[in-house]
């Protein structure tokens, strides 16, 4: 009987023994706490970082087997990440939440949304130079889309072993946009440029145009870059439901209940990919560094495009709005407004920046779609 | 069929086709949306009698 009791007690201590044997799990549990701290105390993307942090803690508790074949997070992972369903459902919600009116009022701001994606391709080159395999480099570059669901969609498909690092980098840096962007904006512009006052956007957009937008973009984008149609189609479906105004129940469900449930599952699944043995590598640090570079390069290219537009329009454009050409919506637009107002109290850049920001939202999806279609065209993917 | 190519060719192709394709696609979209904006302008609200 004594043996049975000792063995029974052994079952209660084996977890501690395993933790002591593999220090990487302990480190990752601490990383989970850091993510929770950032989400709860610092308000950095809490909707994602809280489930990611908790998932990270869960998966690193030895013998819990939450990601084993029968584990509950594995079931979610197989159902939503392997099938790419979760990022696509999130996109329906994003489409339902986003007002593309500002970019439709000034369609030229689509170009700022394009320039804001150049960091993807420049970072891809850097990752290749550092020796990453081609599809891994693609997944690292996509951090520059500043768009969590797009990064997850591409990475889960072509480099699932990098999913944890890429997702954490994408969401962490997105929340750091207000800190990362202003110094770059100041570095690349002169005081005179920053003080430029832009005319208010006075052109209203008709309901017909707003309703045609998702249809035209889906068909046009789908024909040019069919590999990205699931991304483009879902965001535009959400937007069509919003603008049509006839399916308010579906719109509300997409932007609230569905988006909330999927965000929870998505976060848990991403956190559960952060197993110590797979995550604690020099490679992870390099990916985090490249993600940082990607988002900085996006800002650089966006501001430079703003400067080009300033020259073309004879000085009517404040190049700061170029920094909003990324997908972090509407955070980047607010950063531009704040920075512009700092240099000129009469400057009201918000609506222009919102146009560039909405352009960036479409731009990130188009960039991913173009990237996938080019890869398919080269025969790298099917 | 999978095709293997060296990293330099791959990177430069992605840079040119990727950046070029993105800006071209969004430029076309901006032209089309500009056109639609002109075809379907916002009509001023009718004043009620």
XYZ file of C-alpha atoms in Angstrom:
431
model
C 0.000 0.000 0.000
C 2.903 2.324 0.829
C 4.199 1.826 -2.738
C 0.828 2.764 -4.151
C 0.755 5.942 -2.051
C 4.315 6.867 -3.101
C 3.466 6.243 -6.750
C 0.276 8.259 -6.391
C 2.191 11.161 -4.869
C 4.772 10.745 -7.640
C 2.007 11.473 -10.132
C 1.503 14.832 -8.410
C 5.164 15.801 -8.546
C 6.098 14.634 -12.030
C 5.033 17.979 -13.503
C 7.550 19.795 -11.281
C 10.237 17.313 -12.264
C 9.533 17.889 -15.960
C 9.629 21.657 -15.454
C 13.005 21.318 -13.765
C 14.273 19.097 -16.600
C 13.334 21.454 -19.442
C 14.001 25.089 -18.491
C 12.520 26.272 -21.804
C 8.996 25.564 -20.593
C 9.588 27.710 -17.509
C 10.917 30.547 -19.672
C 7.866 30.333 -21.925
C 5.510 30.423 -18.943
C 7.244 33.669 -17.988
C 6.818 34.897 -21.584
C 3.114 34.103 -21.197
C 3.038 36.281 -18.084
C 4.782 39.104 -19.979
C 2.140 38.909 -22.746
C -0.619 38.959 -20.128
C 1.044 41.953 -18.444
C 1.231 43.817 -21.782
C -2.403 43.053 -22.509
C -3.866 43.659 -19.055
C -1.693 46.429 -17.638
C -0.401 48.201 -20.743
C -3.558 47.766 -22.860
C -1.515 46.479 -25.844
C -3.974 44.572 -28.068
C -5.555 42.942 -24.971
C -8.153 41.055 -27.011
C -5.349 39.053 -28.573
C -2.504 39.169 -26.081
C -4.588 37.883 -23.152
C -5.664 34.619 -24.880
C -2.227 34.289 -26.541
C -0.463 34.712 -23.192
C -2.779 32.248 -21.484
C -2.460 29.742 -24.342
C 1.318 30.070 -24.055
C 1.141 29.253 -20.324
C -1.223 26.311 -20.905
C 0.898 24.654 -23.568
C 4.099 24.909 -21.550
C 2.747 23.152 -18.472
C 4.303 19.700 -18.804
C 2.075 16.686 -19.419
C -1.046 18.843 -19.795
C -1.166 17.773 -23.445
C -3.491 20.562 -24.555
C -1.895 20.380 -28.016
C -1.619 16.601 -28.217
C -3.842 14.713 -30.633
C -6.760 14.675 -28.202
C -6.039 18.081 -26.623
C -8.798 20.691 -26.658
C -6.634 23.415 -28.220
C -5.484 20.969 -30.909
C -9.143 20.500 -31.842
C -9.537 24.271 -32.190
C -6.230 24.517 -34.083
C -7.204 21.834 -36.576
C -10.657 23.309 -37.044
C -9.696 26.956 -37.415
C -6.010 27.429 -38.180
C -5.205 24.432 -40.367
C -8.347 25.156 -42.391
C -7.584 28.949 -42.313
C -11.135 29.548 -41.161
C -10.369 31.754 -38.130
C -8.481 34.563 -39.923
C -11.142 34.606 -42.623
C -13.994 34.896 -40.109
C -12.098 37.728 -38.410
C -11.909 39.418 -41.794
C -15.703 39.333 -42.200
C -15.852 41.192 -38.883
C -13.184 43.706 -39.919
C -15.067 44.400 -43.154
C -18.266 44.908 -41.178
C -16.519 47.361 -38.827
C -14.621 49.428 -41.406
C -15.948 52.536 -43.107
C -14.106 52.842 -46.415
C -15.791 56.218 -47.068
C -12.614 58.304 -46.502
C -10.623 56.389 -49.121
C -13.554 56.496 -51.552
C -13.745 60.270 -51.106
C -10.093 60.473 -52.200
C -9.258 57.339 -54.232
C -5.675 58.558 -54.764
C -4.970 57.645 -51.149
C -5.088 54.004 -52.275
C -1.517 54.664 -53.461
C -0.436 55.481 -49.906
C -1.988 52.179 -48.883
C 0.165 50.487 -51.521
C 3.396 52.168 -50.427
C 2.661 51.211 -46.837
C 3.053 47.558 -47.838
C 6.510 47.829 -49.393
C 8.070 46.823 -46.081
C 6.691 43.315 -46.724
C 8.788 42.814 -49.816
C 11.915 44.554 -48.515
C 11.808 42.434 -45.347
C 11.322 39.313 -47.444
C 14.615 40.185 -49.161
C 16.320 40.681 -45.791
C 15.009 37.343 -44.516
C 16.325 35.609 -47.628
C 19.699 37.312 -47.156
C 19.766 35.964 -43.593
C 19.328 32.446 -44.932
C 15.648 31.736 -44.271
C 14.004 29.316 -46.739
C 11.845 31.026 -49.349
C 8.394 30.340 -47.895
C 9.627 31.153 -44.375
C 10.886 34.484 -45.743
C 7.464 35.138 -47.278
C 5.803 34.534 -43.897
C 8.288 36.790 -42.106
C 7.822 39.526 -44.701
C 4.059 39.427 -44.229
C 4.511 40.812 -40.690
C 4.964 44.082 -42.601
C 1.307 43.920 -43.637
C 0.630 45.149 -40.062
C -2.382 42.923 -40.307
C -2.701 40.025 -37.873
C -5.257 37.883 -39.748
C -3.340 38.215 -43.042
C -0.079 37.229 -41.325
C -1.788 34.233 -39.704
C -3.468 33.193 -42.967
C -0.225 33.196 -44.953
C 1.971 31.736 -42.210
C -0.402 28.932 -41.223
C -0.497 27.887 -44.857
C 3.160 28.110 -45.844
C 5.271 28.152 -42.662
C 3.125 26.805 -39.788
C 6.214 26.243 -37.623
C 6.691 30.042 -37.517
C 3.080 30.832 -36.615
C 3.733 31.722 -32.972
C 6.666 34.067 -33.653
C 5.074 35.738 -36.690
C 1.701 36.289 -34.972
C 3.205 37.651 -31.776
C 5.449 39.975 -33.795
C 2.542 41.157 -35.971
C 0.212 41.943 -33.075
C 2.887 43.341 -30.752
C 4.317 45.770 -33.285
C 0.828 46.811 -34.414
C 0.144 47.942 -30.870
C 3.490 49.784 -30.819
C 2.635 51.883 -33.896
C 2.107 55.068 -31.796
C 5.656 54.705 -30.455
C 7.416 53.456 -33.607
C 6.022 55.831 -36.220
C 6.505 59.429 -34.942
C 10.348 59.388 -34.881
C 10.458 58.010 -38.448
C 7.917 60.602 -39.591
C 10.015 63.412 -38.106
C 13.250 62.021 -39.528
C 11.973 61.897 -43.109
C 10.114 65.210 -43.309
C 11.052 68.865 -43.014
C 9.299 71.213 -40.598
C 7.684 72.981 -43.550
C 6.276 69.709 -44.872
C 4.937 68.693 -41.473
C 3.210 72.062 -41.077
C 1.317 71.772 -44.389
C -2.399 72.340 -43.947
C -4.520 70.142 -46.228
C -7.925 71.199 -47.480
C -10.778 69.355 -45.764
C -12.272 66.394 -47.610
C -15.596 67.875 -48.680
C -16.666 65.316 -51.274
C -19.443 63.092 -49.949
C -19.652 59.514 -51.193
C -22.977 58.134 -52.401
C -24.470 54.956 -50.967
C -24.369 53.366 -54.432
C -20.598 53.914 -54.645
C -20.118 52.530 -51.141
C -22.113 49.432 -52.057
C -20.359 48.939 -55.380
C -16.940 49.241 -53.712
C -16.828 45.757 -52.129
C -18.204 44.138 -55.281
C -15.791 45.888 -57.647
C -12.781 45.306 -55.397
C -13.641 41.615 -54.966
C -14.028 40.988 -58.685
C -11.075 43.149 -59.752
C -8.748 41.917 -56.991
C -9.920 38.337 -57.433
C -9.198 38.374 -61.150
C -5.749 39.955 -60.708
C -4.696 37.921 -57.658
C -7.018 34.909 -57.307
C -4.864 33.240 -54.636
C -5.826 35.960 -52.199
C -9.532 35.889 -52.941
C -10.486 34.260 -49.605
C -8.894 37.222 -47.780
C -10.323 39.853 -50.086
C -13.713 38.179 -50.424
C -14.345 37.872 -46.695
C -13.390 41.459 -45.816
C -15.514 42.738 -48.700
C -18.467 40.517 -47.757
C -18.414 42.081 -44.297
C -18.276 45.549 -45.843
C -21.107 44.845 -48.292
C -23.304 43.698 -45.401
C -22.464 46.921 -43.550
C -23.098 49.254 -46.466
C -26.238 47.515 -47.732
C -27.865 48.075 -44.359
C -30.366 45.272 -44.976
C -28.679 42.558 -42.917
C -27.967 44.435 -39.728
C -28.304 41.236 -37.668
C -25.553 39.558 -39.689
C -23.416 42.689 -39.615
C -23.726 43.017 -35.849
C -23.048 39.297 -35.352
C -19.964 39.514 -37.594
C -18.468 42.500 -35.818
C -19.401 41.346 -32.310
C -20.252 37.730 -31.485
C -18.430 35.972 -34.335
C -15.364 38.228 -34.174
C -15.195 37.883 -30.371
C -15.510 34.095 -30.282
C -13.041 33.625 -33.129
C -10.579 36.093 -31.567
C -10.622 34.055 -28.364
C -10.036 30.763 -30.192
C -7.435 32.306 -32.487
C -5.484 33.766 -29.580
C -5.512 30.476 -27.675
C -4.312 28.584 -30.750
C -1.482 31.035 -31.438
C -0.387 30.927 -27.807
C -0.455 27.137 -27.946
C 2.086 27.143 -30.792
C 4.616 28.770 -28.453
C 6.023 25.568 -26.966
C 9.392 26.163 -25.326
C 11.273 23.576 -27.360
C 10.062 25.101 -30.646
C 9.989 28.789 -29.680
C 13.234 29.388 -27.784
C 15.634 29.653 -30.679
C 17.853 32.375 -32.106
C 15.553 32.201 -35.129
C 12.615 33.555 -33.083
C 14.617 36.610 -32.031
C 15.626 37.205 -35.657
C 11.966 36.981 -36.733
C 10.953 39.498 -34.037
C 13.752 41.829 -35.200
C 12.744 41.457 -38.852
C 9.129 42.196 -37.926
C 10.284 45.428 -36.307
C 12.242 46.324 -39.448
C 9.212 45.493 -41.633
C 6.917 47.894 -39.823
C 9.560 50.653 -39.815
C 10.086 50.155 -43.570
C 6.316 50.391 -44.150
C 6.313 53.780 -42.442
C 9.394 54.923 -44.385
C 7.872 53.923 -47.744
C 4.488 55.446 -46.848
C 6.029 58.807 -45.882
C 8.230 58.790 -49.006
C 5.126 58.169 -51.141
C 3.497 61.084 -49.298
C 6.459 63.231 -50.325
C 6.081 62.133 -53.950
C 2.372 63.036 -53.832
C 3.307 66.400 -52.337
C 5.601 67.117 -55.291
C 3.018 65.915 -57.832
C 0.236 68.043 -56.295
C 2.417 71.124 -55.978
C 2.693 71.043 -52.188
C -0.931 70.348 -51.328
C -0.242 67.058 -49.526
C 1.225 66.761 -46.043
C 3.589 63.758 -46.335
C 2.813 62.706 -42.764
C -0.427 61.112 -44.006
C 1.722 58.534 -45.840
C 2.541 56.959 -42.475
C -1.127 56.014 -42.147
C -0.969 53.817 -45.254
C -0.678 50.703 -43.100
C -3.325 48.325 -41.892
C -3.353 49.304 -38.205
C -6.794 50.921 -38.400
C -7.581 53.537 -37.115
C -4.545 53.744 -34.839
C -2.125 54.914 -37.549
C -4.524 57.679 -38.666
C -4.759 58.968 -35.087
C -0.962 58.989 -34.796
C -0.744 61.117 -37.966
C -3.408 63.525 -36.713
C -1.609 63.918 -33.374
C 1.792 64.423 -35.017
C 0.406 66.931 -37.547
C -1.370 68.943 -34.838
C 1.853 69.028 -32.827
C 3.573 71.016 -35.589
C 0.645 73.134 -36.700
C -2.421 73.665 -34.536
C -4.464 74.570 -37.660
C -3.602 71.276 -39.319
C -6.442 68.734 -39.291
C -5.163 65.623 -41.040
C -7.488 63.015 -39.553
C -9.838 62.491 -42.505
C -6.960 62.405 -45.017
C -5.087 59.978 -42.789
C -8.225 57.854 -42.395
C -8.350 57.618 -46.210
C -4.744 56.428 -46.331
C -5.415 54.078 -43.410
C -8.471 52.535 -45.085
C -6.348 52.261 -48.237
C -3.746 50.456 -46.128
C -6.416 48.042 -44.918
C -7.225 47.106 -48.516
C -3.534 47.401 -49.454
C -2.379 44.783 -46.953
C -4.876 42.266 -48.288
C -4.000 43.092 -51.891
C -0.263 42.820 -51.130
C -0.775 39.362 -49.617
C -3.002 38.325 -52.505
C -0.476 39.579 -55.069
C 2.335 37.839 -53.199
C 0.492 34.496 -53.172
C -0.459 34.793 -56.832
C 3.131 35.652 -57.826
C 4.314 32.609 -55.843
C 1.739 30.470 -57.632
C 2.771 31.978 -60.953
C 6.393 31.024 -60.247
C 5.294 27.505 -59.334
C 6.560 27.842 -55.744
C 3.088 27.114 -54.333
C 0.050 25.429 -55.804
C 4.789 21.191 -59.949
C 7.238 22.806 -57.547
C 9.959 24.972 -59.018
C 13.233 25.604 -57.198
C 15.089 28.830 -57.858
C 17.971 30.560 -56.145
C 17.193 33.043 -53.400
C 18.491 36.050 -55.352
C 16.218 35.412 -58.346
C 13.315 34.646 -56.008
C 13.824 37.783 -53.926
C 14.182 40.148 -56.869
C 11.168 38.597 -58.627
C 9.055 38.984 -55.485
C 10.270 42.567 -55.066
C 9.464 43.602 -58.628
C 6.266 41.606 -59.152
C 5.073 42.016 -55.565
C 5.630 45.750 -55.157
C 4.757 46.439 -58.782
C 1.668 44.233 -58.652
C 0.445 45.799 -55.406
C 0.821 49.393 -56.576
C -0.615 48.605 -60.019
C -3.634 46.798 -58.565
C -4.371 49.585 -56.086
C -3.848 52.233 -58.768
C -6.371 50.488 -61.032
C -8.757 50.228 -58.082
C -8.346 53.943 -57.343
C -9.151 54.770 -60.986
C -12.220 52.521 -61.016
C -13.490 53.856 -57.687
C -12.872 57.440 -58.848
C -14.912 56.687 -61.945
C -17.719 55.123 -59.918
C -17.700 58.180 -57.656
C -18.282 60.360 -60.720
C -20.927 58.051 -62.188
C -22.850 57.832 -58.925
C -22.358 61.162 -57.146
C -24.013 61.901 -53.829
C -27.338 63.606 -54.547
C -28.289 66.472 -52.253
C -31.129 65.547 -49.914
C -34.520 66.790 -51.115
C -36.050 69.461 -48.951
C -39.382 68.423 -47.480
C -42.252 70.742 -48.237
